[in-house]
JSON list of C-alpha atoms in Angstrom, two decimals:
[
{"chain": "A", "resi": 1, "resn": "GLN", "atom": "CA", "xyz": [2.28, 9.86, 2.73]},
{"chain": "A", "resi": 2, "resn": "ASP", "atom": "CA", "xyz": [1.27, 13.46, 1.87]},
{"chain": "A", "resi": 3, "resn": "THR", "atom": "CA", "xyz": [0.49, 13.78, -1.84]},
{"chain": "A", "resi": 4, "resn": "GLY", "atom": "CA", "xyz": [0.56, 17.57, -1.77]},
{"chain": "A", "resi": 5, "resn": "GLY", "atom": "CA", "xyz": [-3.13, 17.72, -2.69]},
{"chain": "A", "resi": 6, "resn": "THR", "atom": "CA", "xyz": [-5.86, 19.34, -0.63]},
{"chain": "A", "resi": 7, "resn": "CYS", "atom": "CA", "xyz": [-9.42, 18.31, 0.13]},
{"chain": "A", "resi": 8, "resn": "ASN", "atom": "CA", "xyz": [-11.00, 21.18, 2.08]},
{"chain": "A", "resi": 9, "resn": "VAL", "atom": "CA", "xyz": [-14.08, 21.41, -0.13]},
{"chain": "A", "resi": 10, "resn": "ALA", "atom": "CA", "xyz": [-14.07, 18.23, -2.22]},
{"chain": "A", "resi": 11, "resn": "PHE", "atom": "CA", "xyz": [-12.66, 14.73, -2.13]},
{"chain": "A", "resi": 12, "resn": "CYS", "atom": "CA", "xyz": [-9.10, 14.06, -3.29]},
{"chain": "A", "resi": 13, "resn": "ALA", "atom": "CA", "xyz": [-8.66, 13.74, -7.04]},
{"chain": "A", "resi": 14, "resn": "LYS", "atom": "CA", "xyz": [-8.98, 10.10, -8.16]},
{"chain": "A", "resi": 15, "resn": "SER", "atom": "CA", "xyz": [-5.88, 10.60, -10.29]},
{"chain": "A", "resi": 16, "resn": "ARG", "atom": "CA", "xyz": [-3.82, 10.65, -7.04]},
{"chain": "A", "resi": 17, "resn": "GLY", "atom": "CA", "xyz": [-4.63, 6.98, -6.38]},
{"chain": "A", "resi": 18, "resn": "GLU", "atom": "CA", "xyz": [-5.73, 5.47, -3.05]},
{"chain": "A", "resi": 19, "resn": "THR", "atom": "CA", "xyz": [-6.09, 8.49, -0.74]},
{"chain": "A", "resi": 20, "resn": "GLU", "atom": "CA", "xyz": [-7.77, 9.64, 2.44]},
{"chain": "A", "resi": 21, "resn": "CYS", "atom": "CA", "xyz": [-8.68, 13.21, 3.32]},
{"chain": "A", "resi": 22, "resn": "THR", "atom": "CA", "xyz": [-6.98, 14.00, 6.64]},
{"chain": "A", "resi": 23, "resn": "GLY", "atom": "CA", "xyz": [-6.93, 17.52, 8.05]},
{"chain": "A", "resi": 24, "resn": "GLY", "atom": "CA", "xyz": [-7.57, 19.03, 4.62]},
{"chain": "A", "resi": 25, "resn": "LYS", "atom": "CA", "xyz": [-4.70, 17.13, 3.03]},
{"chain": "A", "resi": 26, "resn": "CYS", "atom": "CA", "xyz": [-4.80, 14.22, 0.59]},
{"chain": "A", "resi": 27, "resn": "MET", "atom": "CA", "xyz": [-2.83, 11.47, 2.29]},
{"chain": "A", "resi": 28, "resn": "CYS", "atom": "CA", "xyz": [-2.07, 8.04, 0.88]},
{"chain": "A", "resi": 29, "resn": "ALA", "atom": "CA", "xyz": [-4.24, 5.25, 2.26]},
{"chain": "A", "resi": 30, "resn": "PRO", "atom": "CA", "xyz": [-2.60, 2.58, 4.48]},
{"chain": "A", "resi": 31, "resn": "GLY", "atom": "CA", "xyz": [-0.39, 0.31, 2.38]},
{"chain": "A", "resi": 32, "resn": "HIS", "atom": "CA", "xyz": [0.40, 3.09, -0.10]},
{"chain": "A", "resi": 33, "resn": "CYS", "atom": "CA", "xyz": [3.17, 5.69, -0.34]},
{"chain": "A", "resi": 34, "resn": "ALA", "atom": "CA", "xyz": [3.42, 9.02, -2.15]},
{"chain": "A", "resi": 35, "resn": "SER", "atom": "CA", "xyz": [5.75, 9.78, -5.04]},
{"chain": "A", "resi": 36, "resn": "SER", "atom": "CA", "xyz": [5.43, 12.87, -7.25]},
{"chain": "A", "resi": 37, "resn": "GLY", "atom": "CA", "xyz": [1.93, 13.57, -5.88]},
{"chain": "A", "resi": 38, "resn": "LEU", "atom": "CA", "xyz": [0.57, 10.06, -6.56]},
{"chain": "A", "resi": 39, "resn": "CYS", "atom": "CA", "xyz": [-0.04, 7.10, -4.26]},
{"chain": "A", "resi": 40, "resn": "TYR", "atom": "CA", "xyz": [1.44, 3.73, -5.14]},
{"chain": "A", "resi": 41, "resn": "ALA", "atom": "CA", "xyz": [0.82, 0.39, -3.49]},
{"chain": "A", "resi": 42, "resn": "VAL", "atom": "CA", "xyz": [3.53, -0.91, -1.17]},
{"chain": "A", "resi": 43, "resn": "THR", "atom": "CA", "xyz": [3.90, -4.64, -1.68]},
{"chain": "A", "resi": 44, "resn": "ASP", "atom": "CA", "xyz": [7.12, -5.44, 0.23]},
{"chain": "A", "resi": 45, "resn": "THR", "atom": "CA", "xyz": [6.19, -6.96, 3.60]},
{"chain": "A", "resi": 46, "resn": "GLY", "atom": "CA", "xyz": [9.71, -6.64, 4.98]},
{"chain": "A", "resi": 47, "resn": "GLY", "atom": "CA", "xyz": [9.95, -10.43, 5.21]},
{"chain": "A", "resi": 48, "resn": "THR", "atom": "CA", "xyz": [12.64, -12.52, 3.55]},
{"chain": "A", "resi": 49, "resn": "CYS", "atom": "CA", "xyz": [12.56, -15.92, 1.89]},
{"chain": "A", "resi": 50, "resn": "SER", "atom": "CA", "xyz": [14.89, -18.36, 0.17]},
{"chain": "A", "resi": 51, "resn": "MET", "atom": "CA", "xyz": [14.36, -22.12, 0.17]},
{"chain": "A", "resi": 52, "resn": "MET", "atom": "CA", "xyz": [11.47, -21.67, 2.59]},
{"chain": "A", "resi": 53, "resn": "SER", "atom": "CA", "xyz": [8.35, -19.84, 1.51]},
{"chain": "A", "resi": 54, "resn": "CYS", "atom": "CA", "xyz": [7.16, -16.66, 3.20]},
{"chain": "A", "resi": 55, "resn": "ALA", "atom": "CA", "xyz": [5.53, -16.99, 6.62]},
{"chain": "A", "resi": 56, "resn": "HIS", "atom": "CA", "xyz": [1.80, -17.65, 6.27]},
{"chain": "A", "resi": 57, "resn": "THR", "atom": "CA", "xyz": [1.14, -14.92, 8.84]},
{"chain": "A", "resi": 58, "resn": "ARG", "atom": "CA", "xyz": [2.14, -12.36, 6.18]},
{"chain": "A", "resi": 59, "resn": "GLY", "atom": "CA", "xyz": [-0.94, -13.25, 4.12]},
{"chain": "A", "resi": 60, "resn": "PRO", "atom": "CA", "xyz": [-0.98, -13.93, 0.35]},
{"chain": "A", "resi": 61, "resn": "THR", "atom": "CA", "xyz": [2.65, -13.48, -0.70]},
{"chain": "A", "resi": 62, "resn": "THR", "atom": "CA", "xyz": [5.14, -14.56, -3.30]},
{"chain": "A", "resi": 63, "resn": "CYS", "atom": "CA", "xyz": [8.91, -14.89, -2.91]},
{"chain": "A", "resi": 64, "resn": "SER", "atom": "CA", "xyz": [10.76, -12.63, -5.35]},
{"chain": "A", "resi": 65, "resn": "GLY", "atom": "CA", "xyz": [14.48, -11.95, -5.13]},
{"chain": "A", "resi": 66, "resn": "GLY", "atom": "CA", "xyz": [14.56, -13.15, -1.52]},
{"chain": "A", "resi": 67, "resn": "ARG", "atom": "CA", "xyz": [11.78, -10.74, -0.48]},
{"chain": "A", "resi": 68, "resn": "CYS", "atom": "CA", "xyz": [8.21, -11.56, 0.54]},
{"chain": "A", "resi": 69, "resn": "LEU", "atom": "CA", "xyz": [5.94, -9.48, -1.69]},
{"chain": "A", "resi": 70, "resn": "CYS", "atom": "CA", "xyz": [2.15, -9.24, -1.60]},
{"chain": "A", "resi": 71, "resn": "LYS", "atom": "CA", "xyz": [0.29, -10.86, -4.47]},
{"chain": "A", "resi": 72, "resn": "ALA", "atom": "CA", "xyz": [-1.69, -8.73, -6.94]},
{"chain": "A", "resi": 73, "resn": "GLY", "atom": "CA", "xyz": [-4.67, -6.95, -5.34]},
{"chain": "A", "resi": 74, "resn": "PHE", "atom": "CA", "xyz": [-3.01, -6.80, -1.92]},
{"chain": "A", "resi": 75, "resn": "VAL", "atom": "CA", "xyz": [-0.87, -4.17, -0.15]},
{"chain": "A", "resi": 76, "resn": "ALA", "atom": "CA", "xyz": [1.53, -4.48, 2.77]},
{"chain": "A", "resi": 77, "resn": "VAL", "atom": "CA", "xyz": [0.28, -2.90, 6.01]},
{"chain": "A", "resi": 78, "resn": "ASN", "atom": "CA", "xyz": [2.54, -3.42, 9.03]},
{"chain": "A", "resi": 79, "resn": "GLY", "atom": "CA", "xyz": [4.18, -6.39, 7.31]},
{"chain": "A", "resi": 80, "resn": "VAL", "atom": "CA", "xyz": [0.92, -8.19, 6.46]},
{"chain": "A", "resi": 81, "resn": "CYS", "atom": "CA", "xyz": [-0.75, -8.34, 3.04]},
{"chain": "A", "resi": 82, "resn": "MET", "atom": "CA", "xyz": [-4.24, -6.86, 3.17]},
{"chain": "A", "resi": 83, "resn": "PRO", "atom": "CA", "xyz": [-6.82, -6.56, 0.36]},
{"chain": "A", "resi": 84, "resn": "MET", "atom": "CA", "xyz": [-6.42, -3.32, -1.57]},
{"chain": "A", "resi": 85, "resn": "SER", "atom": "CA", "xyz": [-9.38, -1.05, -0.91]},
{"chain": "A", "resi": 86, "resn": "ARG", "atom": "CA", "xyz": [-11.41, -0.09, -3.96]}
]
């Protein structure tokens, strides 16, 4: 989750994506993970699907390749699709 950026004096750089300043470090917001200093949305809920659709308790999902993925504008937090913060 650590992007490698710091935020002691100012906010995290917007170019890092969805971040939160925690203890002077730019950390990815819930539902996001860090790669090469940037935060990317995590859309895989961890659920599986085949002939049956994804469980409605996972929120707005789509079945892709047997995996329950969050629809556009949503990120997976603890296996449930939540609206992406703006």
